[in-house]
Amino acid sequence: MGIMIHVFYADLLDELANDVARMPVPFVLMASVVDEQAQEAALSRFGAIPNVRALHVRIVPNRGRDIAPFLLTFREEILALDLVCHLHTKKSLYSGKEQGAWRRYLIDALLGTRDRVAWILGMFQAMPRLGMIYPESFASMPWWGHTWLSNAGCARELGARLGIGIDPGAYFDYPAGSMFWARTDALRPLYELGLSLDAFPSELGQTDGTMQHVVERMLGLIVRHQNMVLGILPANGSTGLRSEGERNWMSYFNASLADKIAFAAVDARIVSFDLFDTLVWRPFLHPSGARNYLADLVEKKFGLVDFAILRTRAEEMARAKHGRDVDCAAIYETMARLPELRDMPVTDIRELELATERHLLKPRPAAIEAAQALGRSGELVIAVSDMYFDANELERVLPASVSAVVRKVHVSCESGWRKDTGEAWQHLPRTEHVPRDEWLHVGDNEHADVQLPQALGFIHPVHVMRSSALLDVVPALRSLRPKPEQLERWQEQLWLGLIANHFNELADGRPEAFGQQLIIEAPETLGYVVLGPLLLDYSTWLARLALERRAQSILFLSREGHLLQRAFRKLQLTSPSLTSIQAHYLLVSRRGMNTPSLRNIEDLASVFAAPYTGTLENLLNARLGARVAAAAAGQLGKTAIANDVFLPEMSAKLIDLLRPAAAAILDIARTERNAYLQYWDSLNSDRSAIVADIGYAGTIQTGLSTLTGQPLGGAYFAAKPTIEQVCVNDGWAHARFHDARGNSPPESPVMKYHLMLEAILTSPEGQFSHFEAGVEGPPVPVHFQNAVSRSAWNVIERIQAGSLRFVDDVYGVTGASSVDLAFSSAHVQEPLRCTGSGLWRLGDWADALRIEDNYTGRGNVGTADNHTG
């Protein structure tokens, strides 16, 4: 193993010598210096360090800073090692002051004590796939610095040579300050590139955009590309490794967006806003989602395949022809000349693109409100955008609230000046006759909207987080990030984009909810981000299943069916293919099936199969009804039914005990059966039917089929192995999120947190008990006196309203094609896992989320212990 140090500032030799002297084992020490005097001093000082088994000190040109010597000067020595530590005399004087605290933070984390170094070396030995260890980003490193900034272009070229794809908008981990321990095999691809010194620019005090800055940012990606993992040391100095960094994300959530803008605009005469992701947002996670959605519309309406690819090609061709940004008209003129669009109505396709953008774009509420406040206080509010829509087209597609607040729009396709090249920031102050130090810009792009105007002397820009970045930046949201194959489907981007926008709207107004632990402050948010995606995915799956099975009716079982039916009916309104399916809310329960299904006393075996602990009286009340309990008391005496029983162990004993009351019990069963069948007949349920429910064992479906003699299908959230019992009368069952008969994981979130789901998928009335014969009319339903309290229902109603708002937002985008929506059934459960596990904390309103479980004798059960109250 070895240590490589770039000693640009020779006055730090003594400090560094003390640091490397803490190495507890023999090592190779390599030092690059800039002149002979520094070389002599380094040989003298480093040569006296114990455990140095080989010392190499070489003079290097002042080019490529610490990275070029690491990759070029000591290439062979480093490749001969298994582990290497890379350090340098970081002062960063270009920042305006010496960054000694940053240097000490990094070196102390890597070489602070002999015990710490021994622990780091031990971690590499214990974890063969550990490729690199480095400290969490220093506190002065801005959170938006964890992006490519000015390095994206060069990074794409270097990434292509390394076989690593570069997402210019991504947030990622890297050793900011370029000090680390690494396994040499983890970085071997860098050494195999054969870079020369010419790849590094001459030193001009550059703060970004050089090969050394690109390599620094590539380090973490290269390690992961080698199928190795990063070990990131916590900022508090403790010994522990994280697989992903914090990236100073908390610094963003220090004030509301409105307050940030108002504070920054105090000395501004003009405030410019970026448009997309700043003043308006689309419902998709990334722009590619909107483009792929448009491509889907184009294919359906015009039969043109690969629209997204063709449009991108046309835009690139038009830019190359004109040598600058082009507008939509130029793009479509180029498209019209593509052979794939011969005889295609290109003008109509362009109109469809504009109409789709107008349909998709929604204002970002906090940004609009801030812009309105600025306008009222006298600042000139304008928009600046790198965009292919010209001002007239933007007027057509932007929401009215945006057009009302923005006095003028500067777009690159008209001016020829792009923000991300810096041209816009150089020319616009002269155009608007406003000095740079009186101009505030607000935007989401870390390079174009923040880094460049800041470097050019504008008021320090206000960086607003785009919604997709939220899933990278906030640790509690990172598990929502889609896999690459999911990003290719606009459907996945749609539900994730809506959730990300919802969280971002909360962050704009209530940043305090995004502390060390994310807090779900309102029931509506739980409904929107957790229940909504599950509800919608289940509804569309249920619809496709019903069409496939040619079902004529869907029976939504009470009480969960109260919300499931409402969601399905919303889908029916969008999808003509579903209008012939009847959607009934079916009054039913296990107790409601148990008693009518009894035809002899031995049938009690199925009723007593489920676990129970409590008195016999309570058991009979819960599973067979008060009249059966009274009949048993009349035959056996009150004392007998007051004894505790345990199921299923005592099942046979209880049946024998109840035999004296058999006639009375079966008489009650006959009465209830007749009443229920009368209700059943009123629903025209002799048609092909599917029961819809949260599911598990299919007990109610089995009871219904046995009682009515009708074959029934079952469509459930989840199914246990005992779901096979539904095969009676040729019944069948499928489950969307978890099916224990198949390849589902042992504990899916829907199963693990089923109590929470049951608590929020409920109705305002108590559980159905049975029907009583009506007087010259239909049978009358009887419910248990276990309806949720008024205060609890107020909370649940708000949760359900949030879920239905999510459903409306999705169907508002997809319209008649909504029935074809299908999400990743595993990923769509992730918000439920985050909530159920406590990763997302609930407000004290979560105390209302309780369910009554008298069926097993547990009584009221709390479902959410992860709340803040």
Short mmCIF file of C-alpha atoms in Angstrom, two decimals, residues 229-502:
data_model
loop_
_atom_site.label_atom_id
_atom_site.label_comp_id
_atom_site.label_asym_id
_atom_site.label_seq_id
_atom_site.Cartn_x
_atom_site.Cartn_y
_atom_site.Cartn_z
CA VAL A 229 -18.82 0.13 -3.65
CA LEU A 230 -18.04 3.48 -2.10
CA GLY A 231 -17.49 3.90 1.61
CA ILE A 232 -18.28 7.45 2.68
CA LEU A 233 -17.09 8.57 6.10
CA PRO A 234 -19.66 10.53 8.16
CA ALA A 235 -18.97 14.22 8.67
CA ASN A 236 -19.12 13.84 12.46
CA GLY A 237 -15.84 11.90 12.44
CA SER A 238 -17.27 8.60 13.64
CA THR A 239 -15.96 5.33 12.29
CA GLY A 240 -18.62 4.03 9.97
CA LEU A 241 -19.23 3.84 6.26
CA ARG A 242 -22.20 4.93 4.21
CA SER A 243 -22.86 3.69 0.72
CA GLU A 244 -24.22 7.07 -0.34
CA GLY A 245 -23.35 10.55 0.83
CA GLU A 246 -25.41 13.20 2.58
CA ARG A 247 -24.08 15.87 0.15
CA ASN A 248 -24.88 18.74 2.52
CA TRP A 249 -28.51 18.48 1.46
CA MET A 250 -29.85 20.10 4.63
CA SER A 251 -28.49 23.50 3.59
CA TYR A 252 -31.22 23.79 0.95
CA PHE A 253 -34.03 23.51 3.49
CA ASN A 254 -33.11 26.53 5.58
CA ALA A 255 -35.98 28.77 4.43
CA SER A 256 -39.08 28.74 2.27
CA LEU A 257 -38.66 29.49 -1.42
CA ALA A 258 -40.63 32.71 -1.06
CA ASP A 259 -38.36 33.91 1.76
CA LYS A 260 -35.21 33.01 -0.18
CA ILE A 261 -36.33 34.99 -3.20
CA ALA A 262 -37.56 37.96 -1.19
CA PHE A 263 -34.30 38.16 0.79
CA ALA A 264 -32.08 37.84 -2.28
CA ALA A 265 -34.09 40.43 -4.23
CA VAL A 266 -33.62 43.28 -1.74
CA ASP A 267 -31.03 45.04 -3.95
CA ALA A 268 -32.39 43.81 -7.29
CA ARG A 269 -33.93 46.02 -9.97
CA ILE A 270 -34.71 43.04 -12.16
CA VAL A 271 -35.46 39.41 -11.27
CA SER A 272 -35.33 36.75 -13.95
CA PHE A 273 -36.78 33.29 -13.64
CA ASP A 274 -35.97 30.16 -15.54
CA LEU A 275 -39.15 28.62 -16.94
CA PHE A 276 -39.21 24.84 -16.94
CA ASP A 277 -38.89 23.22 -13.48
CA THR A 278 -38.76 26.71 -11.93
CA LEU A 279 -41.96 28.58 -12.81
CA VAL A 280 -43.72 25.58 -14.35
CA TRP A 281 -43.35 21.84 -14.11
CA ARG A 282 -44.53 18.83 -16.02
CA PRO A 283 -46.02 15.77 -14.33
CA PHE A 284 -43.11 13.57 -15.47
CA LEU A 285 -39.92 12.99 -13.50
CA HIS A 286 -37.65 14.01 -16.40
CA PRO A 287 -38.18 15.78 -19.74
CA SER A 288 -37.65 12.41 -21.45
CA GLY A 289 -40.90 11.21 -19.87
CA ALA A 290 -42.86 14.02 -21.50
CA ARG A 291 -41.13 13.41 -24.83
CA ASN A 292 -41.87 9.67 -24.72
CA TYR A 293 -45.48 10.38 -23.75
CA LEU A 294 -45.80 12.70 -26.74
CA ALA A 295 -44.25 9.99 -28.93
CA ASP A 296 -46.92 7.58 -27.73
CA LEU A 297 -49.65 10.07 -28.64
CA VAL A 298 -48.11 10.65 -32.07
CA GLU A 299 -47.94 6.93 -32.77
CA LYS A 300 -51.55 6.39 -31.74
CA LYS A 301 -52.90 9.35 -33.70
CA PHE A 302 -50.68 9.39 -36.79
CA GLY A 303 -49.09 5.92 -36.88
CA LEU A 304 -45.58 7.39 -36.73
CA VAL A 305 -43.16 5.25 -34.71
CA ASP A 306 -39.93 6.48 -33.10
CA PHE A 307 -41.14 10.07 -32.97
CA ALA A 308 -38.89 10.93 -30.00
CA ILE A 309 -35.79 9.73 -31.86
CA LEU A 310 -36.78 11.48 -35.08
CA ARG A 311 -37.52 14.77 -33.37
CA THR A 312 -34.20 14.72 -31.54
CA ARG A 313 -32.41 14.00 -34.81
CA ALA A 314 -34.24 16.85 -36.53
CA GLU A 315 -33.35 19.30 -33.75
CA GLU A 316 -29.67 18.33 -33.94
CA MET A 317 -29.69 18.72 -37.73
CA ALA A 318 -31.39 22.10 -37.54
CA ARG A 319 -28.90 23.34 -34.95
CA ALA A 320 -26.00 22.17 -37.06
CA LYS A 321 -27.42 23.92 -40.12
CA HIS A 322 -28.09 27.25 -38.37
CA GLY A 323 -25.13 27.11 -35.98
CA ARG A 324 -27.24 28.12 -33.01
CA ASP A 325 -30.37 27.25 -31.03
CA VAL A 326 -33.39 26.86 -33.28
CA ASP A 327 -37.11 27.29 -32.75
CA CYS A 328 -39.88 24.78 -33.14
CA ALA A 329 -40.64 25.92 -36.69
CA ALA A 330 -37.09 25.16 -37.84
CA ILE A 331 -37.17 21.78 -36.13
CA TYR A 332 -40.37 20.75 -37.84
CA GLU A 333 -39.18 22.09 -41.20
CA THR A 334 -36.24 19.73 -40.83
CA MET A 335 -38.52 16.89 -39.74
CA ALA A 336 -40.63 17.34 -42.85
CA ARG A 337 -37.57 16.50 -44.95
CA LEU A 338 -36.83 13.24 -43.10
CA PRO A 339 -37.72 10.18 -45.19
CA GLU A 340 -39.57 8.63 -42.23
CA LEU A 341 -42.05 11.52 -42.29
CA ARG A 342 -42.81 11.46 -45.98
CA ASP A 343 -46.56 12.02 -46.47
CA MET A 344 -46.98 12.68 -42.73
CA PRO A 345 -49.04 15.71 -41.54
CA VAL A 346 -46.05 17.43 -39.93
CA THR A 347 -48.00 20.61 -39.18
CA ASP A 348 -50.60 18.59 -37.29
CA ILE A 349 -47.90 16.80 -35.31
CA ARG A 350 -46.40 20.15 -34.34
CA GLU A 351 -49.82 21.33 -33.19
CA LEU A 352 -50.17 18.17 -31.14
CA GLU A 353 -46.84 18.92 -29.43
CA LEU A 354 -47.97 22.43 -28.53
CA ALA A 355 -51.36 21.20 -27.32
CA THR A 356 -49.71 18.51 -25.22
CA GLU A 357 -47.34 20.98 -23.59
CA ARG A 358 -50.26 23.30 -22.85
CA HIS A 359 -52.10 20.36 -21.27
CA LEU A 360 -49.14 19.16 -19.21
CA LEU A 361 -47.60 22.36 -17.90
CA LYS A 362 -48.71 23.45 -14.44
CA PRO A 363 -47.50 26.44 -12.41
CA ARG A 364 -45.11 25.92 -9.53
CA PRO A 365 -47.21 27.64 -6.85
CA ALA A 366 -44.47 29.01 -4.58
CA ALA A 367 -42.44 30.41 -7.48
CA ILE A 368 -45.48 32.08 -9.02
CA GLU A 369 -46.46 33.61 -5.69
CA ALA A 370 -42.91 34.92 -5.20
CA ALA A 371 -42.90 36.41 -8.70
CA GLN A 372 -46.26 38.06 -8.07
CA ALA A 373 -44.94 39.59 -4.84
CA LEU A 374 -41.89 40.96 -6.67
CA GLY A 375 -44.09 42.51 -9.32
CA ARG A 376 -46.22 44.22 -6.68
CA SER A 377 -43.11 45.64 -5.00
CA GLY A 378 -41.80 47.17 -8.22
CA GLU A 379 -39.15 44.77 -9.50
CA LEU A 380 -39.23 43.90 -13.17
CA VAL A 381 -39.95 40.18 -13.50
CA ILE A 382 -38.82 38.45 -16.70
CA ALA A 383 -38.05 34.92 -17.85
CA VAL A 384 -34.82 33.62 -19.36
CA SER A 385 -34.77 30.17 -20.91
CA ASP A 386 -32.70 27.96 -23.19
CA MET A 387 -35.70 26.77 -25.19
CA TYR A 388 -36.92 25.80 -28.68
CA PHE A 389 -40.34 27.45 -28.16
CA ASP A 390 -40.30 31.09 -29.21
CA ALA A 391 -42.10 33.79 -27.22
CA ASN A 392 -45.35 33.39 -29.16
CA GLU A 393 -45.40 29.63 -28.68
CA LEU A 394 -44.59 30.02 -24.99
CA GLU A 395 -47.56 32.35 -24.71
CA ARG A 396 -49.69 29.52 -26.07
CA VAL A 397 -48.39 26.76 -23.81
CA LEU A 398 -47.68 28.49 -20.49
CA PRO A 399 -50.38 28.64 -17.81
CA ALA A 400 -52.17 31.97 -17.58
CA SER A 401 -50.74 32.63 -14.10
CA VAL A 402 -47.21 32.52 -15.54
CA SER A 403 -47.96 34.76 -18.48
CA ALA A 404 -49.63 37.25 -16.14
CA VAL A 405 -46.56 37.69 -13.95
CA VAL A 406 -43.73 37.58 -16.52
CA ARG A 407 -43.32 40.91 -18.35
CA LYS A 408 -40.86 39.66 -20.97
CA VAL A 409 -39.33 36.37 -22.11
CA HIS A 410 -35.78 35.94 -23.43
CA VAL A 411 -35.40 32.59 -25.18
CA SER A 412 -32.25 31.28 -26.78
CA CYS A 413 -33.97 30.21 -29.99
CA GLU A 414 -34.75 33.89 -30.69
CA SER A 415 -31.74 35.69 -29.21
CA GLY A 416 -29.09 33.09 -30.00
CA TRP A 417 -27.75 33.52 -26.46
CA ARG A 418 -27.79 30.47 -24.23
CA LYS A 419 -27.55 30.58 -20.48
CA ASP A 420 -25.41 27.44 -20.24
CA THR A 421 -22.68 28.97 -22.44
CA GLY A 422 -22.71 32.21 -20.46
CA GLU A 423 -23.65 34.28 -23.54
CA ALA A 424 -27.06 35.20 -22.16
CA TRP A 425 -25.52 36.45 -18.93
CA GLN A 426 -22.97 38.51 -20.82
CA HIS A 427 -25.45 40.18 -23.19
CA LEU A 428 -28.75 40.49 -21.31
CA PRO A 429 -27.66 43.14 -18.76
CA ARG A 430 -26.87 45.48 -21.66
CA THR A 431 -30.16 44.61 -23.37
CA GLU A 432 -32.16 45.37 -20.23
CA HIS A 433 -29.91 48.30 -19.18
CA VAL A 434 -29.43 46.83 -15.70
CA PRO A 435 -25.99 46.25 -14.13
CA ARG A 436 -25.17 42.69 -13.15
CA ASP A 437 -24.94 43.47 -9.47
CA GLU A 438 -28.59 44.60 -9.54
CA TRP A 439 -29.85 41.50 -11.35
CA LEU A 440 -31.14 38.45 -9.49
CA HIS A 441 -31.77 35.18 -11.26
CA VAL A 442 -33.87 32.27 -9.98
CA GLY A 443 -33.50 28.84 -11.56
CA ASP A 444 -33.00 25.12 -11.12
CA ASN A 445 -29.99 24.37 -13.34
CA GLU A 446 -26.86 24.23 -11.20
CA HIS A 447 -24.56 25.33 -14.02
CA ALA A 448 -26.63 27.66 -16.20
CA ASP A 449 -28.78 29.24 -13.48
CA VAL A 450 -26.42 29.31 -10.51
CA GLN A 451 -22.72 28.79 -11.24
CA LEU A 452 -22.38 31.01 -14.31
CA PRO A 453 -24.33 34.11 -13.19
CA GLN A 454 -22.64 33.91 -9.79
CA ALA A 455 -19.19 33.79 -11.43
CA LEU A 456 -20.07 36.72 -13.71
CA GLY A 457 -20.97 39.07 -10.86
CA PHE A 458 -24.75 38.82 -10.66
CA ILE A 459 -26.50 38.88 -7.27
CA HIS A 460 -26.03 35.41 -5.79
CA PRO A 461 -28.72 33.42 -7.61
CA VAL A 462 -31.56 31.62 -5.85
CA HIS A 463 -31.34 27.95 -6.65
CA VAL A 464 -34.69 26.16 -6.71
CA MET A 465 -34.62 22.42 -6.65
CA ARG A 466 -36.17 20.62 -9.57
CA SER A 467 -38.39 17.75 -8.51
CA SER A 468 -36.25 14.97 -9.95
CA ALA A 469 -33.25 16.26 -7.97
CA LEU A 470 -35.27 15.97 -4.77
CA LEU A 471 -35.12 12.17 -5.11
CA ASP A 472 -31.32 12.35 -5.38
CA VAL A 473 -30.70 14.94 -2.70
CA VAL A 474 -33.01 13.96 0.19
CA PRO A 475 -31.85 10.63 1.66
CA ALA A 476 -35.37 9.65 2.76
CA LEU A 477 -36.57 9.90 -0.86
CA ARG A 478 -33.71 8.13 -2.60
CA SER A 479 -35.35 4.72 -2.63
CA LEU A 480 -37.99 6.18 -4.96
CA ARG A 481 -35.43 6.68 -7.73
CA PRO A 482 -36.33 4.51 -10.69
CA LYS A 483 -34.06 1.97 -12.30
CA PRO A 484 -32.80 2.84 -15.81
CA GLU A 485 -35.29 0.49 -17.45
CA GLN A 486 -38.12 2.19 -15.56
CA LEU A 487 -37.02 5.62 -16.78
CA GLU A 488 -37.61 4.46 -20.33
CA ARG A 489 -41.34 4.11 -19.61
CA TRP A 490 -43.27 7.37 -19.38
CA GLN A 491 -45.84 5.59 -17.18
CA GLU A 492 -43.25 5.11 -14.43
CA GLN A 493 -42.04 8.66 -14.84
CA LEU A 494 -45.61 9.90 -14.50
CA TRP A 495 -46.43 8.57 -11.05
CA LEU A 496 -42.94 9.33 -9.75
CA GLY A 497 -43.02 12.80 -11.27
CA LEU A 498 -46.33 13.64 -9.61
CA ILE A 499 -45.06 12.43 -6.24
CA ALA A 500 -41.81 14.36 -6.65
CA ASN A 501 -43.73 17.53 -7.59
CA HIS A 502 -45.95 17.07 -4.54
#
